[in-house]
PDB file of N, CA, C and O in Angstrom:
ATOM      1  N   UNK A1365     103.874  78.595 189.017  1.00 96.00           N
ATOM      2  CA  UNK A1365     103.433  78.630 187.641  1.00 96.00           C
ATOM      3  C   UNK A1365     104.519  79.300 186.808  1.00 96.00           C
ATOM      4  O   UNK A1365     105.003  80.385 187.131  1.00 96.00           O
ATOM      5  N   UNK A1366     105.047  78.315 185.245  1.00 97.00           N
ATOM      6  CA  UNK A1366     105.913  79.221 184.803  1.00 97.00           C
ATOM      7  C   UNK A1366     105.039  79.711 183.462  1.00 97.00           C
ATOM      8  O   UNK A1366     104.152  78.998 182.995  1.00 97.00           O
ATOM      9  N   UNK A1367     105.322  80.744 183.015  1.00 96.00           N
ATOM     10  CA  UNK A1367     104.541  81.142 181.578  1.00 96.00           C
ATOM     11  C   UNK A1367     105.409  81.899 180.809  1.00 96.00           C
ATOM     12  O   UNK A1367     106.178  82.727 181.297  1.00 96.00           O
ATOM     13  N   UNK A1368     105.293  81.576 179.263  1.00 96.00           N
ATOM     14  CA  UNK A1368     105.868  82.285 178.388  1.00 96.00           C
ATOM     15  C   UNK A1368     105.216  82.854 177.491  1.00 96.00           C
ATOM     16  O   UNK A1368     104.172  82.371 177.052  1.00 96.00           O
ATOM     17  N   UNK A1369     105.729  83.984 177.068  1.00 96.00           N
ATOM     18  CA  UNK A1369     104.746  84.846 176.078  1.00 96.00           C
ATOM     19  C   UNK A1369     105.305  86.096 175.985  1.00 96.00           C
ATOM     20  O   UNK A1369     106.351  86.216 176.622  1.00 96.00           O
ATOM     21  N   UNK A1370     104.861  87.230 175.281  1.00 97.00           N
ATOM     22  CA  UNK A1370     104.803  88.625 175.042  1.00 97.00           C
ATOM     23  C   UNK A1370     104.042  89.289 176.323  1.00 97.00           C
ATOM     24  O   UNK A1370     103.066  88.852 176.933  1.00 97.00           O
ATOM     25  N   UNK A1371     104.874  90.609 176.561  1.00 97.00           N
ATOM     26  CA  UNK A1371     104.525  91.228 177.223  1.00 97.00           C
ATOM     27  C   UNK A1371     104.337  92.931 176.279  1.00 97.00           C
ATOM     28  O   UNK A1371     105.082  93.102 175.314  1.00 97.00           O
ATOM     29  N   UNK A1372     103.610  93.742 176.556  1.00 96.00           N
ATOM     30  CA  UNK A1372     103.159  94.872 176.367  1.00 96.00           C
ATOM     31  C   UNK A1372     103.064  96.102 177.253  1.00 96.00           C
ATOM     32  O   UNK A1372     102.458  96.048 178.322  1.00 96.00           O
ATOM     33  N   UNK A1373     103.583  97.075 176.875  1.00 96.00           N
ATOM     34  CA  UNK A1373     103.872  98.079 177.968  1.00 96.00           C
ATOM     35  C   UNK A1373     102.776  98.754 177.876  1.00 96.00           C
ATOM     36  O   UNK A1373     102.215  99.088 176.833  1.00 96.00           O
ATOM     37  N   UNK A1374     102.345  99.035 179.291  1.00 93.00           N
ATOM     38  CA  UNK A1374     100.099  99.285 179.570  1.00 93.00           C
ATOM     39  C   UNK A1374     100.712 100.942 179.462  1.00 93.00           C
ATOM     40  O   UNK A1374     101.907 101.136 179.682  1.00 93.00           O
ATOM     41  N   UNK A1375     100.101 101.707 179.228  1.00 89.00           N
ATOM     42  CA  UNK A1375      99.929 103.417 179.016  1.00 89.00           C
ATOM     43  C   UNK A1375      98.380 103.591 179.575  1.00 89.00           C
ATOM     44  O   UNK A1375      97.371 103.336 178.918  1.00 89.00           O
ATOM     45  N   UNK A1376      98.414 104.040 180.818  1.00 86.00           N
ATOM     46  CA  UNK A1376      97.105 104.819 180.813  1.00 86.00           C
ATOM     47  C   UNK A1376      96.494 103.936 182.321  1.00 86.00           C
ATOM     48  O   UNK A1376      96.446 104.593 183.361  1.00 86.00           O
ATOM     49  N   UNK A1377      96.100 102.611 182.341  1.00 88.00           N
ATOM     50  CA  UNK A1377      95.552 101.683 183.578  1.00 88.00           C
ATOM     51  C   UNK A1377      96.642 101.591 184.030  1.00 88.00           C
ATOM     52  O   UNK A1377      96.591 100.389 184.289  1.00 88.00           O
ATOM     53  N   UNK A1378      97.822 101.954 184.412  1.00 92.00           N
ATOM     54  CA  UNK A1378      99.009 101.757 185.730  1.00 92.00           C
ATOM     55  C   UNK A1378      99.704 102.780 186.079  1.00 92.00           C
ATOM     56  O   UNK A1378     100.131 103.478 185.159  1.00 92.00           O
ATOM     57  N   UNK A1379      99.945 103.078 187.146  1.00 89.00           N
ATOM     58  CA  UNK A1379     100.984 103.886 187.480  1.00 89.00           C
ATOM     59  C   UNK A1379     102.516 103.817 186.708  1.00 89.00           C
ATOM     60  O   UNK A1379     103.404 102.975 186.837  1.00 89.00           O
ATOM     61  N   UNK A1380     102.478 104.649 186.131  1.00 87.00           N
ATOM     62  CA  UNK A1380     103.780 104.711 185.136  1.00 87.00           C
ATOM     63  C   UNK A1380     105.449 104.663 185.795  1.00 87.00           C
ATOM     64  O   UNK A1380     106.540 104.529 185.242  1.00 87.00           O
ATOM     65  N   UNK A1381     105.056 104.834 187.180  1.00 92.00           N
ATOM     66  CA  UNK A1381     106.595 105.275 188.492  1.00 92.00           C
ATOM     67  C   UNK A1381     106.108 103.858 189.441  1.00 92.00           C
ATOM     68  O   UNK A1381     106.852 103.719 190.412  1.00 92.00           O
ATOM     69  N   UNK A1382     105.495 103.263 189.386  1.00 95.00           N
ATOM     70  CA  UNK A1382     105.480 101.547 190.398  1.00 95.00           C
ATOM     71  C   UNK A1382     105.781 100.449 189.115  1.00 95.00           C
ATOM     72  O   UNK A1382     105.597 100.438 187.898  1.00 95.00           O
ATOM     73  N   UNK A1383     106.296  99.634 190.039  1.00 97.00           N
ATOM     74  CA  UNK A1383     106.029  97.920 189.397  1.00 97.00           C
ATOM     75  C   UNK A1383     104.831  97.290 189.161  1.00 97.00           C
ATOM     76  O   UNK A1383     104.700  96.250 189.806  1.00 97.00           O
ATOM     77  N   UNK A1384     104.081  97.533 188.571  1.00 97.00           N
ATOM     78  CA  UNK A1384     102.485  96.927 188.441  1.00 97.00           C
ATOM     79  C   UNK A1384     102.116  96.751 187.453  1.00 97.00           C
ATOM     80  O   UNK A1384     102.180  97.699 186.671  1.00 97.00           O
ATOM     81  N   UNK A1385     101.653  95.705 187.070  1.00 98.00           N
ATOM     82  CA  UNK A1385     101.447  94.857 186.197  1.00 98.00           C
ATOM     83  C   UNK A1385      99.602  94.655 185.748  1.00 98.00           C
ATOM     84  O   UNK A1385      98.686  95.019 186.485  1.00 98.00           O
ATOM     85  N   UNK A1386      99.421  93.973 184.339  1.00 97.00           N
ATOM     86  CA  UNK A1386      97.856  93.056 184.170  1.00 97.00           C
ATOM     87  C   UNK A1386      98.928  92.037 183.575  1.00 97.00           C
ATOM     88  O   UNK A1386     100.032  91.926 183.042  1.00 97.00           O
ATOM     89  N   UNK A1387      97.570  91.238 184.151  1.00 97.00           N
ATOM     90  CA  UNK A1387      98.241  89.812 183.647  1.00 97.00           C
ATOM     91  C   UNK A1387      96.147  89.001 183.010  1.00 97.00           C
ATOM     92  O   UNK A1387      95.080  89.507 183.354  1.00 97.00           O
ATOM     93  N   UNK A1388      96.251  88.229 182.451  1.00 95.00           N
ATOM     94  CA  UNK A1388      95.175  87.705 181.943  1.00 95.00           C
ATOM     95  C   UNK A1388      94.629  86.592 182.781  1.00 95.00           C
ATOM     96  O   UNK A1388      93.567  86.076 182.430  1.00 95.00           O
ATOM     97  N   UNK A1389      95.061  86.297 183.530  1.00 94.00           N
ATOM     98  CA  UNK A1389      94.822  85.054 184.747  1.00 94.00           C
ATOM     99  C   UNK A1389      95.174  85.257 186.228  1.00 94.00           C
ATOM    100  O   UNK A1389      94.297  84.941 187.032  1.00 94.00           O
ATOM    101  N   UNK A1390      96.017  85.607 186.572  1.00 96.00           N
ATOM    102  CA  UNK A1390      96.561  85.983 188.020  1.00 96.00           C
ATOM    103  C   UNK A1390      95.889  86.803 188.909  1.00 96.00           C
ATOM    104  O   UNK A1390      95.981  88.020 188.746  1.00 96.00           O
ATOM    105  N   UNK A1391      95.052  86.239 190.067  1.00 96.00           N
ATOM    106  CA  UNK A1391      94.645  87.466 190.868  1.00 96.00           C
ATOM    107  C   UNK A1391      95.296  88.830 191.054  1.00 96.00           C
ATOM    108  O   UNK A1391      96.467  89.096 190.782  1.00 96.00           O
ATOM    109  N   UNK A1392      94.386  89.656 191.551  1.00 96.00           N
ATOM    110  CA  UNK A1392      95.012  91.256 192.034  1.00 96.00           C
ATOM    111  C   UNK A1392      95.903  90.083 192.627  1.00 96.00           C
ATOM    112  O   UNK A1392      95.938  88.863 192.466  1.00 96.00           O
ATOM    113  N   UNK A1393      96.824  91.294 193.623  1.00 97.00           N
ATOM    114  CA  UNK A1393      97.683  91.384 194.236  1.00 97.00           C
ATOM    115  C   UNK A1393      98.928  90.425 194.437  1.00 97.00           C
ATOM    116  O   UNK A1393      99.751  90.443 195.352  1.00 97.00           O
ATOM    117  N   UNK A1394      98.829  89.373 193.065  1.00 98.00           N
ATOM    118  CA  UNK A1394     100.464  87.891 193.064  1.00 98.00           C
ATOM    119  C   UNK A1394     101.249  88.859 192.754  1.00 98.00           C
ATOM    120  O   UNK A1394     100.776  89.765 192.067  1.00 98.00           O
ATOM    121  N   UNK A1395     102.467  88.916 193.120  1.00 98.00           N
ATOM    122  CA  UNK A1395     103.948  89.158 192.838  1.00 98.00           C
ATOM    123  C   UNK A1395     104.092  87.907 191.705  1.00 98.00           C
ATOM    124  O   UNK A1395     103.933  86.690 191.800  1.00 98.00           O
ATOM    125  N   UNK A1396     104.382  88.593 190.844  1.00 98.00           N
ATOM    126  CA  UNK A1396     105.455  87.916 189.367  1.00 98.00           C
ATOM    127  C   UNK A1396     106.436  88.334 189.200  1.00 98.00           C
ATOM    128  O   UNK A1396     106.655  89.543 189.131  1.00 98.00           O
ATOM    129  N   UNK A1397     107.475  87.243 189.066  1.00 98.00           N
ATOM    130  CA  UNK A1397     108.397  87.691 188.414  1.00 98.00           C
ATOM    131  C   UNK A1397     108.515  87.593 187.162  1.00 98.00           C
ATOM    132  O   UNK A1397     107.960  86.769 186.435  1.00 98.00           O
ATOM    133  N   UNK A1398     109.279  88.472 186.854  1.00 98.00           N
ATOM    134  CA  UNK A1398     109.503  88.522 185.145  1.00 98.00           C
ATOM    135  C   UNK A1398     111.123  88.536 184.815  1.00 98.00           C
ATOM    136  O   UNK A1398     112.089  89.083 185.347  1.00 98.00           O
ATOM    137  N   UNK A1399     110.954  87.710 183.737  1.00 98.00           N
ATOM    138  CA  UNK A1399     112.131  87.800 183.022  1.00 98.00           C
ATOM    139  C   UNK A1399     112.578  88.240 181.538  1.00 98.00           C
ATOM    140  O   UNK A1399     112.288  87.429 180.658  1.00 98.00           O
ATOM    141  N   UNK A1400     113.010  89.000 181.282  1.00 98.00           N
ATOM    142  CA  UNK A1400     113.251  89.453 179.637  1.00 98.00           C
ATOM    143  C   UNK A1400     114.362  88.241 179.151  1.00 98.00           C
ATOM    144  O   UNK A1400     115.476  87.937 179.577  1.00 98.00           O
ATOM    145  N   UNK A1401     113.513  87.705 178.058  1.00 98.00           N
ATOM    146  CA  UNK A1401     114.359  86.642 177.766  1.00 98.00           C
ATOM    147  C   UNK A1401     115.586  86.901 176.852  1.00 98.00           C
ATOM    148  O   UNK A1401     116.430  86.076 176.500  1.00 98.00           O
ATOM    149  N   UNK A1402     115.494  88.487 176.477  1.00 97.00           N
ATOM    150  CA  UNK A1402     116.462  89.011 174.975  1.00 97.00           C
ATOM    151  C   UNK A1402     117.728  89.120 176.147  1.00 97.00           C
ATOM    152  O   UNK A1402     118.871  88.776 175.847  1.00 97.00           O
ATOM    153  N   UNK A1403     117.424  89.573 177.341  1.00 98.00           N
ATOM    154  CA  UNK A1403     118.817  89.743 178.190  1.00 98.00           C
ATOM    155  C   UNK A1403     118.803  89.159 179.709  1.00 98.00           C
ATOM    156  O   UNK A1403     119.683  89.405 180.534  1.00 98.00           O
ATOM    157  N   UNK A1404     118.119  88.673 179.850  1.00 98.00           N
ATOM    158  CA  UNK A1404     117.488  87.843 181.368  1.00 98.00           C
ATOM    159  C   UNK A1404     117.867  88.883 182.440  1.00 98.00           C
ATOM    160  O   UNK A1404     118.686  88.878 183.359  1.00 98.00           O
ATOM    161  N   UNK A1405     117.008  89.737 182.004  1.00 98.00           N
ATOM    162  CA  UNK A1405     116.807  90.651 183.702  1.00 98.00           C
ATOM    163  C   UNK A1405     115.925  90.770 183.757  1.00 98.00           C
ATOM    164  O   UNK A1405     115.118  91.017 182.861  1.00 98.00           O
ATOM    165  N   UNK A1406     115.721  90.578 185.266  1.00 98.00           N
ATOM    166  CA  UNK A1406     114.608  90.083 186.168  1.00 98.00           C
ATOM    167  C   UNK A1406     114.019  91.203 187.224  1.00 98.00           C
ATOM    168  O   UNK A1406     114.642  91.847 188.069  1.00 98.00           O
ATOM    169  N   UNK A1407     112.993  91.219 186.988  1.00 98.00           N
ATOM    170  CA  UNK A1407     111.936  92.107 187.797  1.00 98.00           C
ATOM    171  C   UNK A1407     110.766  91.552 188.777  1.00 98.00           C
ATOM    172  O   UNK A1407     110.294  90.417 188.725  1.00 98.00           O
ATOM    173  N   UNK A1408     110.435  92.462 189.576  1.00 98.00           N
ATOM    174  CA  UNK A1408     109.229  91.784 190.442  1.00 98.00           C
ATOM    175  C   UNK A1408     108.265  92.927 190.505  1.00 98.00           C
ATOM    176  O   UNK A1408     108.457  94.080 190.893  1.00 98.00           O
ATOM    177  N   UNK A1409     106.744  92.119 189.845  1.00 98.00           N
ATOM    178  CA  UNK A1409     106.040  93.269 189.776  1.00 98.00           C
ATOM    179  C   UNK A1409     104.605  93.229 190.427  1.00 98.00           C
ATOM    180  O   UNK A1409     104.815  92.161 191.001  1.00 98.00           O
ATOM    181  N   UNK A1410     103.204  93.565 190.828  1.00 98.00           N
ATOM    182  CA  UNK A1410     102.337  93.408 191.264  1.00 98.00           C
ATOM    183  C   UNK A1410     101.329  93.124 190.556  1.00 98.00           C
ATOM    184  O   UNK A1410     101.685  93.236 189.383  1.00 98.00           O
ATOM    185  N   UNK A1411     100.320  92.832 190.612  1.00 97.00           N
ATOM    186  CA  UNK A1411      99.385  92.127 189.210  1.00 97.00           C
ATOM    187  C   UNK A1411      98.158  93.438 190.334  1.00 97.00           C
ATOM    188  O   UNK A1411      97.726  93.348 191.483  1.00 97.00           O
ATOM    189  N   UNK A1412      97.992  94.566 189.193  1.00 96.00           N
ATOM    190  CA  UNK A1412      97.316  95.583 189.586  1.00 96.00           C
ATOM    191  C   UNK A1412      95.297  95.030 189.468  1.00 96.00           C
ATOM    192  O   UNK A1412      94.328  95.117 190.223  1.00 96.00           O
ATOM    193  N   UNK A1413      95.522  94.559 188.256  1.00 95.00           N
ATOM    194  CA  UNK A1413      94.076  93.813 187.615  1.00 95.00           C
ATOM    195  C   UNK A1413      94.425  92.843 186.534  1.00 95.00           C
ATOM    196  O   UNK A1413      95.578  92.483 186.299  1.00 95.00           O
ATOM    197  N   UNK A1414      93.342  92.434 185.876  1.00 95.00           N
ATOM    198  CA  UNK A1414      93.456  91.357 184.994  1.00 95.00           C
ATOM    199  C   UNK A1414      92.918  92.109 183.652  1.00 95.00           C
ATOM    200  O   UNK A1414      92.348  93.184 183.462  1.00 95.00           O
ATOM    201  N   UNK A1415      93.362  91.048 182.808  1.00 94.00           N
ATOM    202  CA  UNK A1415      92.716  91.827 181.122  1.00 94.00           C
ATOM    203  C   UNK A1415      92.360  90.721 180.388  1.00 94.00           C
ATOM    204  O   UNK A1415      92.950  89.642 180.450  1.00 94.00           O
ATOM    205  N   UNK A1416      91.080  91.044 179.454  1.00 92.00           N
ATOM    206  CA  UNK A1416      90.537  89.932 178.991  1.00 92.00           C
ATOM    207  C   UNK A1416      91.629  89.801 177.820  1.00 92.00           C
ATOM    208  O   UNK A1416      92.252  90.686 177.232  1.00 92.00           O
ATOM    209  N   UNK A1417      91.663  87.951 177.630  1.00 91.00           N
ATOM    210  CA  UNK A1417      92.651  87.710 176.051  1.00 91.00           C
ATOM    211  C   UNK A1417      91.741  86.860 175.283  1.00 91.00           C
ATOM    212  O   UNK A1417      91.246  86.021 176.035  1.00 91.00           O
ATOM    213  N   UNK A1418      91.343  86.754 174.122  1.00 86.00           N
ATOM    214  CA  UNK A1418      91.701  85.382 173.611  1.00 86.00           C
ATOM    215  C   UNK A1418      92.667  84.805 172.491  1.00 86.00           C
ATOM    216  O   UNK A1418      93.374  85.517 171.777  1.00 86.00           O
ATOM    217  N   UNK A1419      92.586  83.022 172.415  1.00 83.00           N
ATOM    218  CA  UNK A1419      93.566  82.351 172.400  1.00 83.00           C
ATOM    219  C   UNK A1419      94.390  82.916 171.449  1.00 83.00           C
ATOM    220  O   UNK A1419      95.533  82.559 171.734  1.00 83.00           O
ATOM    221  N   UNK A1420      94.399  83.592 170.499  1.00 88.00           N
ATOM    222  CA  UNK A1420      95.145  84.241 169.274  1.00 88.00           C
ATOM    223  C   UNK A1420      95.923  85.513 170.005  1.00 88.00           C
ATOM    224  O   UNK A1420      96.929  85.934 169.433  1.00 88.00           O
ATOM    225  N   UNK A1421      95.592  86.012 170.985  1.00 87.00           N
ATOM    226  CA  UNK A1421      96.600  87.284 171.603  1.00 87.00           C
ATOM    227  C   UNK A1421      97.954  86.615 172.267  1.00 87.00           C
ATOM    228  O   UNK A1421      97.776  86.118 173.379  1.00 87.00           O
ATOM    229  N   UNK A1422      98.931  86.562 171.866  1.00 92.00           N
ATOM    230  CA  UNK A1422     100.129  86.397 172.212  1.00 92.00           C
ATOM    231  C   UNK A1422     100.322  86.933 173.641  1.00 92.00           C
ATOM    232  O   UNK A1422     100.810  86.178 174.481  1.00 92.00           O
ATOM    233  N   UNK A1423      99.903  88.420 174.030  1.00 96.00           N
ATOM    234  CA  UNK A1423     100.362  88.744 175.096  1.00 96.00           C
ATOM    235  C   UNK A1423      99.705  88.202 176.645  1.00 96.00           C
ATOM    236  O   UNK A1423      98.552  88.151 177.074  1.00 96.00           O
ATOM    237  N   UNK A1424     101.039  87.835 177.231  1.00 96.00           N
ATOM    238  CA  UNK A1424     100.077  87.228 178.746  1.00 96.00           C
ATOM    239  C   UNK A1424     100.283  88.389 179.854  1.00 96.00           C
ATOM    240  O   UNK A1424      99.568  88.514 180.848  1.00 96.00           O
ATOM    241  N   UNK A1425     101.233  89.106 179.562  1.00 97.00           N
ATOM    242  CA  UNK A1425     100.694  90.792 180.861  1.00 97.00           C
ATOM    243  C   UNK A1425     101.569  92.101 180.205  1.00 97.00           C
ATOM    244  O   UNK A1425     102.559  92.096 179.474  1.00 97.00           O
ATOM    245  N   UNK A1426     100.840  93.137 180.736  1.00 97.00           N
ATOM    246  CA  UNK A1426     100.911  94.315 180.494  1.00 97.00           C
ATOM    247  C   UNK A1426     101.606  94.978 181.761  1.00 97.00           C
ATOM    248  O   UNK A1426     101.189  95.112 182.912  1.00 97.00           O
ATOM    249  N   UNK A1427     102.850  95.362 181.142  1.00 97.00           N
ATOM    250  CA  UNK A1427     103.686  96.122 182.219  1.00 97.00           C
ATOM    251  C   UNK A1427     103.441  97.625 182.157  1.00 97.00           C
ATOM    252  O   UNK A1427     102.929  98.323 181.282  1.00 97.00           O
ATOM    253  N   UNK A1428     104.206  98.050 183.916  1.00 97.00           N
ATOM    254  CA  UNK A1428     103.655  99.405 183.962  1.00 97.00           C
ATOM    255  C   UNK A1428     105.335 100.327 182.708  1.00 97.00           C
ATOM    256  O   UNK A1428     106.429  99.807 182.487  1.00 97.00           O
ATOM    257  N   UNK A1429     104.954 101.357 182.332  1.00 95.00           N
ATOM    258  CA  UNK A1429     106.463 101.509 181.785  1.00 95.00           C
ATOM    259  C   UNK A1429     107.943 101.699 182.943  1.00 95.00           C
ATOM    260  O   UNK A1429     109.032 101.880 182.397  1.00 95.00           O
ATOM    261  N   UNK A1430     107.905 101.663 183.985  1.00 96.00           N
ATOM    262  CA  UNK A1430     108.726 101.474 184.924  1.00 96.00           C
ATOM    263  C   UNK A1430     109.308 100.304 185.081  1.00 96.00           C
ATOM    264  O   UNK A1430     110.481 100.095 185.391  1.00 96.00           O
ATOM    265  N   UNK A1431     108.618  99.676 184.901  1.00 97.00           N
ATOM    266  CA  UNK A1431     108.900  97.989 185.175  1.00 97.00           C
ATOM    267  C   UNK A1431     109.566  97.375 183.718  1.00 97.00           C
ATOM    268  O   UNK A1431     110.544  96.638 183.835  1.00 97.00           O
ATOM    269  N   UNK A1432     109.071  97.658 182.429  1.00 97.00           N
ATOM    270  CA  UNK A1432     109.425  97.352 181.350  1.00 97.00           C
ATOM    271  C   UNK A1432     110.767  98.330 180.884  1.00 97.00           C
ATOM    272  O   UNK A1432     111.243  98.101 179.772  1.00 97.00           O
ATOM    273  N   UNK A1433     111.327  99.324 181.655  1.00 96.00           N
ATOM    274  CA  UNK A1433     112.440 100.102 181.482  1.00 96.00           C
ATOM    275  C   UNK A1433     113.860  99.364 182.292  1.00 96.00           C
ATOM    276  O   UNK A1433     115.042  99.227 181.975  1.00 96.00           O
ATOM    277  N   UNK A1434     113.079  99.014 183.418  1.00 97.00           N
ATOM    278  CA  UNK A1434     113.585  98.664 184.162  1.00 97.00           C
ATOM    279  C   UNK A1434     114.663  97.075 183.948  1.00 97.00           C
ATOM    280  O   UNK A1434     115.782  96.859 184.413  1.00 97.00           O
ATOM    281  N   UNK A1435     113.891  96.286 183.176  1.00 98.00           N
ATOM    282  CA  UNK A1435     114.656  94.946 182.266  1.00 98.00           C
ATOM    283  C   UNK A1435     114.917  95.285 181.013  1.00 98.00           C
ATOM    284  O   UNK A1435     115.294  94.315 180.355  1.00 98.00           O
ATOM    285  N   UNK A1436     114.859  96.379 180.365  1.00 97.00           N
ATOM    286  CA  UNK A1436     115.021  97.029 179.339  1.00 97.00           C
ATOM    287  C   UNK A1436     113.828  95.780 177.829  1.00 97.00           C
ATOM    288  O   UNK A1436     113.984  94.950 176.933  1.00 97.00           O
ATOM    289  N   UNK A1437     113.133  96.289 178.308  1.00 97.00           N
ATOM    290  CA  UNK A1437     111.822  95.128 177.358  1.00 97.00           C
ATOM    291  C   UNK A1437     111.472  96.480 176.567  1.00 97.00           C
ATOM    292  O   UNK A1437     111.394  97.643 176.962  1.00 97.00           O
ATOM    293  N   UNK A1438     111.276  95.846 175.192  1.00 93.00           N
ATOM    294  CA  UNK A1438     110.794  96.401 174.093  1.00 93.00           C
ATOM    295  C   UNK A1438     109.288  96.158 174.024  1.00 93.00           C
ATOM    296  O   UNK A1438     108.966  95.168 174.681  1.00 93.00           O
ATOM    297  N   UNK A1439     108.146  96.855 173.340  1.00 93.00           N
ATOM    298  CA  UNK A1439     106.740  96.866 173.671  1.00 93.00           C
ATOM    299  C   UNK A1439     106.737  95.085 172.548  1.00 93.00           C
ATOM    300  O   UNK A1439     107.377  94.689 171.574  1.00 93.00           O
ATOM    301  N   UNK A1440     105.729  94.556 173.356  1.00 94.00           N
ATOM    302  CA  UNK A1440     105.691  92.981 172.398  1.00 94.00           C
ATOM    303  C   UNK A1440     106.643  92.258 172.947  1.00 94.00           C
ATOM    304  O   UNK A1440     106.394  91.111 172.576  1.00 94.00           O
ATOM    305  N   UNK A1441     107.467  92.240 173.525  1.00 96.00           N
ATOM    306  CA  UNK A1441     108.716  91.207 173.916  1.00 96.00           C
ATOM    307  C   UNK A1441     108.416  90.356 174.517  1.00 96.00           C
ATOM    308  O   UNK A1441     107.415  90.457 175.226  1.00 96.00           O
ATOM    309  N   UNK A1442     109.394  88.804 174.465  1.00 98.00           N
ATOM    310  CA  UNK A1442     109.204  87.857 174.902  1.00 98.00           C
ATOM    311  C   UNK A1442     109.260  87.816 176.454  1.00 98.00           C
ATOM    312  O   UNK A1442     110.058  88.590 176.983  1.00 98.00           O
ATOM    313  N   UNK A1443     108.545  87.046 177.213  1.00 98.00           N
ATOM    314  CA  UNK A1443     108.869  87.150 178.382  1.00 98.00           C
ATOM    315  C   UNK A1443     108.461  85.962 179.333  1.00 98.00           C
ATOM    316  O   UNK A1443     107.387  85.368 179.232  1.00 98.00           O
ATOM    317  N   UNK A1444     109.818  85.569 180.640  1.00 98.00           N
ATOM    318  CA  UNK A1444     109.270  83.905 181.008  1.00 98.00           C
ATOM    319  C   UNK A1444     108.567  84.846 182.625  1.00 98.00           C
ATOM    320  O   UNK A1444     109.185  85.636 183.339  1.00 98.00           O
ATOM    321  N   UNK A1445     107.556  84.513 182.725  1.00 98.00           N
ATOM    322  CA  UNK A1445     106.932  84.744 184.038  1.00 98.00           C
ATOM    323  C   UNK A1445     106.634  83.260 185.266  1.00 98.00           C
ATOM    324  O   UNK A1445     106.443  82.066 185.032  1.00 98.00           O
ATOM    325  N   UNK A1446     106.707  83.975 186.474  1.00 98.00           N
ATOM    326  CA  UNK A1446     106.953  82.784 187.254  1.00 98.00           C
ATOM    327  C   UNK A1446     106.152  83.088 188.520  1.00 98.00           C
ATOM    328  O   UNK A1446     106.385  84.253 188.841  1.00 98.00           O
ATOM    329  N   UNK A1447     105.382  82.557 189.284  1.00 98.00           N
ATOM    330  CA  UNK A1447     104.681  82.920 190.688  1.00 98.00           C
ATOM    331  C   UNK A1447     104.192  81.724 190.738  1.00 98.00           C
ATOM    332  O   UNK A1447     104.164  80.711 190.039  1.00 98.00           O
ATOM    333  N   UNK A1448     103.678  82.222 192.095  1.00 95.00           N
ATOM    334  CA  UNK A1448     102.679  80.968 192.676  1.00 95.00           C
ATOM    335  C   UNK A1448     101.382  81.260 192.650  1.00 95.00           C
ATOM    336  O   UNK A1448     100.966  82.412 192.528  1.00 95.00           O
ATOM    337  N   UNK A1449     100.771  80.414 192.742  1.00 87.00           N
ATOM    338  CA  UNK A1449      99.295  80.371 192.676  1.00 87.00           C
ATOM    339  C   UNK A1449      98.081  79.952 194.242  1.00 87.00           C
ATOM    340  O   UNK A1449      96.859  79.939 194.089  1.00 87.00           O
TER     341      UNK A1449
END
């Protein structure tokens, strides 16, 4: 699955020191990768839980701030995500 959209850095539901992720569709436990599209670095993160969206919310997952430091992503940033299903 590839997906594009905004991502949002989660404060508070993730461990702030792991790779772990919400995503709005993806079971617990898929590995995603992520890509920051402003500089294409690439991360791999864990889908901790899910979060409700609807169709007007831009964002498709919520990174832990480790993970969003880590590709250097700004809070809201674009982002191409990729896993299997």
């Amino acid at each position: 699955v590839e997906e594009e959209g905004k991502a949002e850095i989660e404060m508070g539901k993730l461990p702030s020191d792991k790779n772990y992720a919400l995503h709005f569709d993806a079971p617990k436990g898929t590995v995603i990768m992520v890509t920051n599209k402003a500089n294409q670095k690439t991360i791999f993160v864990k889908v901790n839980d899910t979060f409700k969206r609807n169709d007007s919310n831009p964002v498709i997952i919520k990174l832990s701030e480790k993970a969003a430091k880590q590709i250097g992503l700004e809070d809201h940033g674009e982002v191409l995500l990729s896993y299997a299903r």
